[in-house]
Structure formats: C-alpha cells, structure tokens
mmCIF file with all atom_site columns, C-alpha atoms in Angstrom:
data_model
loop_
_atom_site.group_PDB
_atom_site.id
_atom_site.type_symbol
_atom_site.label_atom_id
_atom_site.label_alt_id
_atom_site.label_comp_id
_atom_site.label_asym_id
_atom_site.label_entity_id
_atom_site.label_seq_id
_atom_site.pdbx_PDB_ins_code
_atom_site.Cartn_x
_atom_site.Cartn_y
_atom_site.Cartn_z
_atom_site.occupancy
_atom_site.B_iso_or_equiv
_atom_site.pdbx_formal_charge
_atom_site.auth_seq_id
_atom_site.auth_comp_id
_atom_site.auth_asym_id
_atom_site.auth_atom_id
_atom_site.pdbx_PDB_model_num
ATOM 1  C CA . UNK A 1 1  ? -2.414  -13.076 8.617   1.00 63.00 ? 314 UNK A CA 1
ATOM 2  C CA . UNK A 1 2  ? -5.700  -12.013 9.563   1.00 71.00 ? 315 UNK A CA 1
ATOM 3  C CA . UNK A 1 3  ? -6.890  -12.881 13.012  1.00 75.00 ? 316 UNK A CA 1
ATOM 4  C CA . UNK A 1 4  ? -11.021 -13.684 12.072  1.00 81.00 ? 317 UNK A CA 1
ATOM 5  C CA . UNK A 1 5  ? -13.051 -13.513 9.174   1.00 84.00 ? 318 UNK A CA 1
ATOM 6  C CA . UNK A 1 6  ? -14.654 -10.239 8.181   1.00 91.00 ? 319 UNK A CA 1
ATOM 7  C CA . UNK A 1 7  ? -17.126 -10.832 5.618   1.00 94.00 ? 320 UNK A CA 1
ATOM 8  C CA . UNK A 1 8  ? -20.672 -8.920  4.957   1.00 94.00 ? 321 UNK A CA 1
ATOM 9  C CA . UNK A 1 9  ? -23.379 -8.963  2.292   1.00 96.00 ? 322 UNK A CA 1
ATOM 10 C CA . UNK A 1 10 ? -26.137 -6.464  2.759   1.00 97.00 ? 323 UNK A CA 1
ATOM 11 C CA . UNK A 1 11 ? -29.624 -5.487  0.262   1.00 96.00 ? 324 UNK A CA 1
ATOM 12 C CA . UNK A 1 12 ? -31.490 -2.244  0.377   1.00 96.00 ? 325 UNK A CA 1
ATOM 13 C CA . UNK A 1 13 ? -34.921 -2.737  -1.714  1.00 94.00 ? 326 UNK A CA 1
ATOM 14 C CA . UNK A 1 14 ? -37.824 -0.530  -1.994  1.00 94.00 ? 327 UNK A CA 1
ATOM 15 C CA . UNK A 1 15 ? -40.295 -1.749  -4.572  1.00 93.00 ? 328 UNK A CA 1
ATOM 16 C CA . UNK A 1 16 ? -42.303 2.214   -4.748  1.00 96.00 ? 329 UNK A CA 1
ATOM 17 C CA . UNK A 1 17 ? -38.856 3.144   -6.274  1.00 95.00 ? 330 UNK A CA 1
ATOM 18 C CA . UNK A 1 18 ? -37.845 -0.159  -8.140  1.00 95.00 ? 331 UNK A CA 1
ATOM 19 C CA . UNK A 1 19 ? -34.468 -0.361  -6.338  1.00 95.00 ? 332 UNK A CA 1
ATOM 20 C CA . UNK A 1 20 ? -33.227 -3.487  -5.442  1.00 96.00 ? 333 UNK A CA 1
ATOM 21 C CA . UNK A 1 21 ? -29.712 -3.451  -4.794  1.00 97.00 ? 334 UNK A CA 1
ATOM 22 C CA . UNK A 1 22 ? -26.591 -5.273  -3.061  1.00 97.00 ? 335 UNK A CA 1
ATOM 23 C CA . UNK A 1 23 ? -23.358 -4.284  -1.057  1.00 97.00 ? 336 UNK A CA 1
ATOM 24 C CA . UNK A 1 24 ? -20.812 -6.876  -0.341  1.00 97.00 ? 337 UNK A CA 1
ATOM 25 C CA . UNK A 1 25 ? -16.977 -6.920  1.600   1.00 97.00 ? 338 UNK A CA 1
ATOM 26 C CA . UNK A 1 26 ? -14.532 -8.959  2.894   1.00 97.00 ? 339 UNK A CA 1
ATOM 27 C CA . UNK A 1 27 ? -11.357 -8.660  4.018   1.00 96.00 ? 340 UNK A CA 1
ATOM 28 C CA . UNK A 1 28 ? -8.958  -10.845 2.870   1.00 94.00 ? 341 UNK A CA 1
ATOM 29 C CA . UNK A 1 29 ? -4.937  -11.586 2.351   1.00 90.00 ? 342 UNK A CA 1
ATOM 30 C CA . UNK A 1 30 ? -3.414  -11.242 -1.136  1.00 88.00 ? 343 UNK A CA 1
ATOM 31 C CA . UNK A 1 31 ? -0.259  -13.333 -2.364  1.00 88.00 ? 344 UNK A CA 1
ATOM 32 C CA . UNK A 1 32 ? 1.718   -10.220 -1.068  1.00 86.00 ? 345 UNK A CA 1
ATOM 33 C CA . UNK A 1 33 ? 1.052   -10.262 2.722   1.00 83.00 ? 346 UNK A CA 1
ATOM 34 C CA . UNK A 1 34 ? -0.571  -7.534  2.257   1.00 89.00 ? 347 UNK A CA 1
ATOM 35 C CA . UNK A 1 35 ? -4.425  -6.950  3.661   1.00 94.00 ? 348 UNK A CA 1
ATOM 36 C CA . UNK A 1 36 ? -6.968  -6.328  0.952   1.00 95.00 ? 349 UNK A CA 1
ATOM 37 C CA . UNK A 1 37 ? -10.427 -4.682  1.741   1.00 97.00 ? 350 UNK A CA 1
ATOM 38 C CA . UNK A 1 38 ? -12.748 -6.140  -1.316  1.00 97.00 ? 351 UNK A CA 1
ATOM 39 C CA . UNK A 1 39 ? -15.953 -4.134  -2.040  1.00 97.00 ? 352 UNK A CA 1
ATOM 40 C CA . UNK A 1 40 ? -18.946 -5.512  -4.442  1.00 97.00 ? 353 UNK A CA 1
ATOM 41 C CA . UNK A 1 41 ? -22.013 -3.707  -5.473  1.00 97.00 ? 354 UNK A CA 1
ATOM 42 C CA . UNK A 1 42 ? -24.828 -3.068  -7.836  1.00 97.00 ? 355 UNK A CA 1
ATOM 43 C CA . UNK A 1 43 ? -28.216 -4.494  -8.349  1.00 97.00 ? 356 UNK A CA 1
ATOM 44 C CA . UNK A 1 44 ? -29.371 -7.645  -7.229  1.00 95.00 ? 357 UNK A CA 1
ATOM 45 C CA . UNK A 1 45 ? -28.935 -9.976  -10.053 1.00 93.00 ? 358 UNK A CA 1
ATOM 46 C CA . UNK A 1 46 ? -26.594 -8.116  -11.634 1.00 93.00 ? 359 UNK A CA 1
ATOM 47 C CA . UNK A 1 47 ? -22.813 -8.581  -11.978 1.00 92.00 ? 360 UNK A CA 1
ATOM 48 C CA . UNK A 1 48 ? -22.357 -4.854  -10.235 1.00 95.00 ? 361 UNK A CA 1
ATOM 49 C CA . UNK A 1 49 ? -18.766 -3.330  -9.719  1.00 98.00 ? 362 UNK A CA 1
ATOM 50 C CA . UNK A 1 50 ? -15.553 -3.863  -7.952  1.00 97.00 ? 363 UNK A CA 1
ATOM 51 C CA . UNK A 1 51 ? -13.017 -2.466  -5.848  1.00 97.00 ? 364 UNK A CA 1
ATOM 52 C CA . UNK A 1 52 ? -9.851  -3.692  -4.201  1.00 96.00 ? 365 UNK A CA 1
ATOM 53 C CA . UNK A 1 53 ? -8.173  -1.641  -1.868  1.00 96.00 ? 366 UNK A CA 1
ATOM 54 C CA . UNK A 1 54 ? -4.108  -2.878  -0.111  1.00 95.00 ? 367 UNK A CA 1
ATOM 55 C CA . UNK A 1 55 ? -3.446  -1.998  3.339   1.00 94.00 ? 368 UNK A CA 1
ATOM 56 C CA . UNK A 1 56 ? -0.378  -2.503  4.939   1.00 88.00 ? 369 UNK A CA 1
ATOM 57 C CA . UNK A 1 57 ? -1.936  -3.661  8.154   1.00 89.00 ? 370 UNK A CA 1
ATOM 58 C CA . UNK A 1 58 ? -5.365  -5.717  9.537   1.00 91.00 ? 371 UNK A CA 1
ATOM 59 C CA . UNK A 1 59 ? -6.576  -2.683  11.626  1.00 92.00 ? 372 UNK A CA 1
ATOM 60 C CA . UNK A 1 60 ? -6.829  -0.170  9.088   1.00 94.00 ? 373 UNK A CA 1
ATOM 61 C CA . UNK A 1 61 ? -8.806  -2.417  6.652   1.00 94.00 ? 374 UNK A CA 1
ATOM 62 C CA . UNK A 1 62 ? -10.792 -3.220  9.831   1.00 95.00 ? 375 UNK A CA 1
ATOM 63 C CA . UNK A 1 63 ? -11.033 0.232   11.028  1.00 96.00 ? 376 UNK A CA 1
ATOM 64 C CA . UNK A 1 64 ? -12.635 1.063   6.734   1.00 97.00 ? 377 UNK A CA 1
ATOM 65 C CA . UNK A 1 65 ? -15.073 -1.843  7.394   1.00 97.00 ? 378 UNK A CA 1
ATOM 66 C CA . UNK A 1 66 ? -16.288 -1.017  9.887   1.00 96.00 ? 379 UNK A CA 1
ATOM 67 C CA . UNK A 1 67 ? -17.015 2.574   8.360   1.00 97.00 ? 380 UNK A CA 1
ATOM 68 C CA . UNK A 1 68 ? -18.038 1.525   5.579   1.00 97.00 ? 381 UNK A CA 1
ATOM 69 C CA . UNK A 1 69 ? -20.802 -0.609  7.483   1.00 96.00 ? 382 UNK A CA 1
ATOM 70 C CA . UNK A 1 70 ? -22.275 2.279   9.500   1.00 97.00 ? 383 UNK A CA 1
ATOM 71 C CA . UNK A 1 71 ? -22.994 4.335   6.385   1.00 97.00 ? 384 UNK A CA 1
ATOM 72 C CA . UNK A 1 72 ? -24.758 1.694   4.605   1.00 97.00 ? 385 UNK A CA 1
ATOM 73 C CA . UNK A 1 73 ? -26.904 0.951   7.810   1.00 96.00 ? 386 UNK A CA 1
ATOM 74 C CA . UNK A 1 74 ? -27.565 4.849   7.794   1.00 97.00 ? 387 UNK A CA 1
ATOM 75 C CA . UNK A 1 75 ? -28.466 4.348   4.232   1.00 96.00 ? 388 UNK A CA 1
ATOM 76 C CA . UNK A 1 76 ? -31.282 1.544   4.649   1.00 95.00 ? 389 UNK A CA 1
ATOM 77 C CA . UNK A 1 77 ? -29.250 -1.393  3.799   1.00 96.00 ? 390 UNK A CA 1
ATOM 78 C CA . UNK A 1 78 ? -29.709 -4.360  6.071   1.00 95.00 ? 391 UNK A CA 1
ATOM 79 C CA . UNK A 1 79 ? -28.961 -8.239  6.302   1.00 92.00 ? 392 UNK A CA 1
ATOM 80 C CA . UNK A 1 80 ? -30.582 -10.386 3.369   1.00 84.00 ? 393 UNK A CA 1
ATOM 81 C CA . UNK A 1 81 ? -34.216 -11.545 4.906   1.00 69.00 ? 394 UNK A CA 1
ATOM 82 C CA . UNK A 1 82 ? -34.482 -15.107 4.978   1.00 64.00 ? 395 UNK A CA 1
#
C-alpha cells in the first residue's frame, strides 16, 4: 500500500522554439501489490507516450521520482501556470 499520493504534471514551453510540451507521473499500486511508477509525455495537446515501470517496494519508485523530478527542473520544466 502506498503511504501518500505522489502525483506530478509539469510543462516546459518556449514559443522562439515552438515547443510546448508535458511530463506527467504518479505512483500508483497495480492488481499485483506491486508499486508501479507511471510516466506520460509529449506535447501539450497531444496523446504523447507511456511508460510503466513495477517495483517491488514504495521507496524505490519514490527514490526514481524523485530523480526523475530534479532532471526535468534542470531541464526548464515547471508547474502548469494558472
């Protein structure tokens, strides 16, 4: 069971370059027990790509989040503006 939520959508746009695109995860259980890191991306508006990856426990699908999240904020991706 997972112990909180761990959910994040983040957009990197620069109109100079015509790049608008989207980077989504959460972390979720499957049917399984098992802990699954889901990954979304592409461009906004578009149905973008998928990728599932099974952990056996929380902390290591945390611990890839978490990673994952640093390099996208290094990248110029950043919280939808509202």
């Amino acid at each position: 069971m997972i112990s909180q939520p761990y959910q994040l959508y983040v957009e990197r746009t620069d109109t100079s370059r015509n790049m608008a695109r989207y980077y989504a995860m959460a972390i979720e259980p499957n049917l399984f027990g098992d802990v699954c890191l889901l990954r979304r991306w592409g461009r906004i508006g578009a149905k973008g790509q998928m990728k599932v990856q099974r952990f056996g426990c929380e902390t290591e699908a945390v611990e890839l989040f978490l990673d994952l999240l640093r390099q996208k904020r290094k990248r110029g991706y950043r919280p939808r503006p509202r």
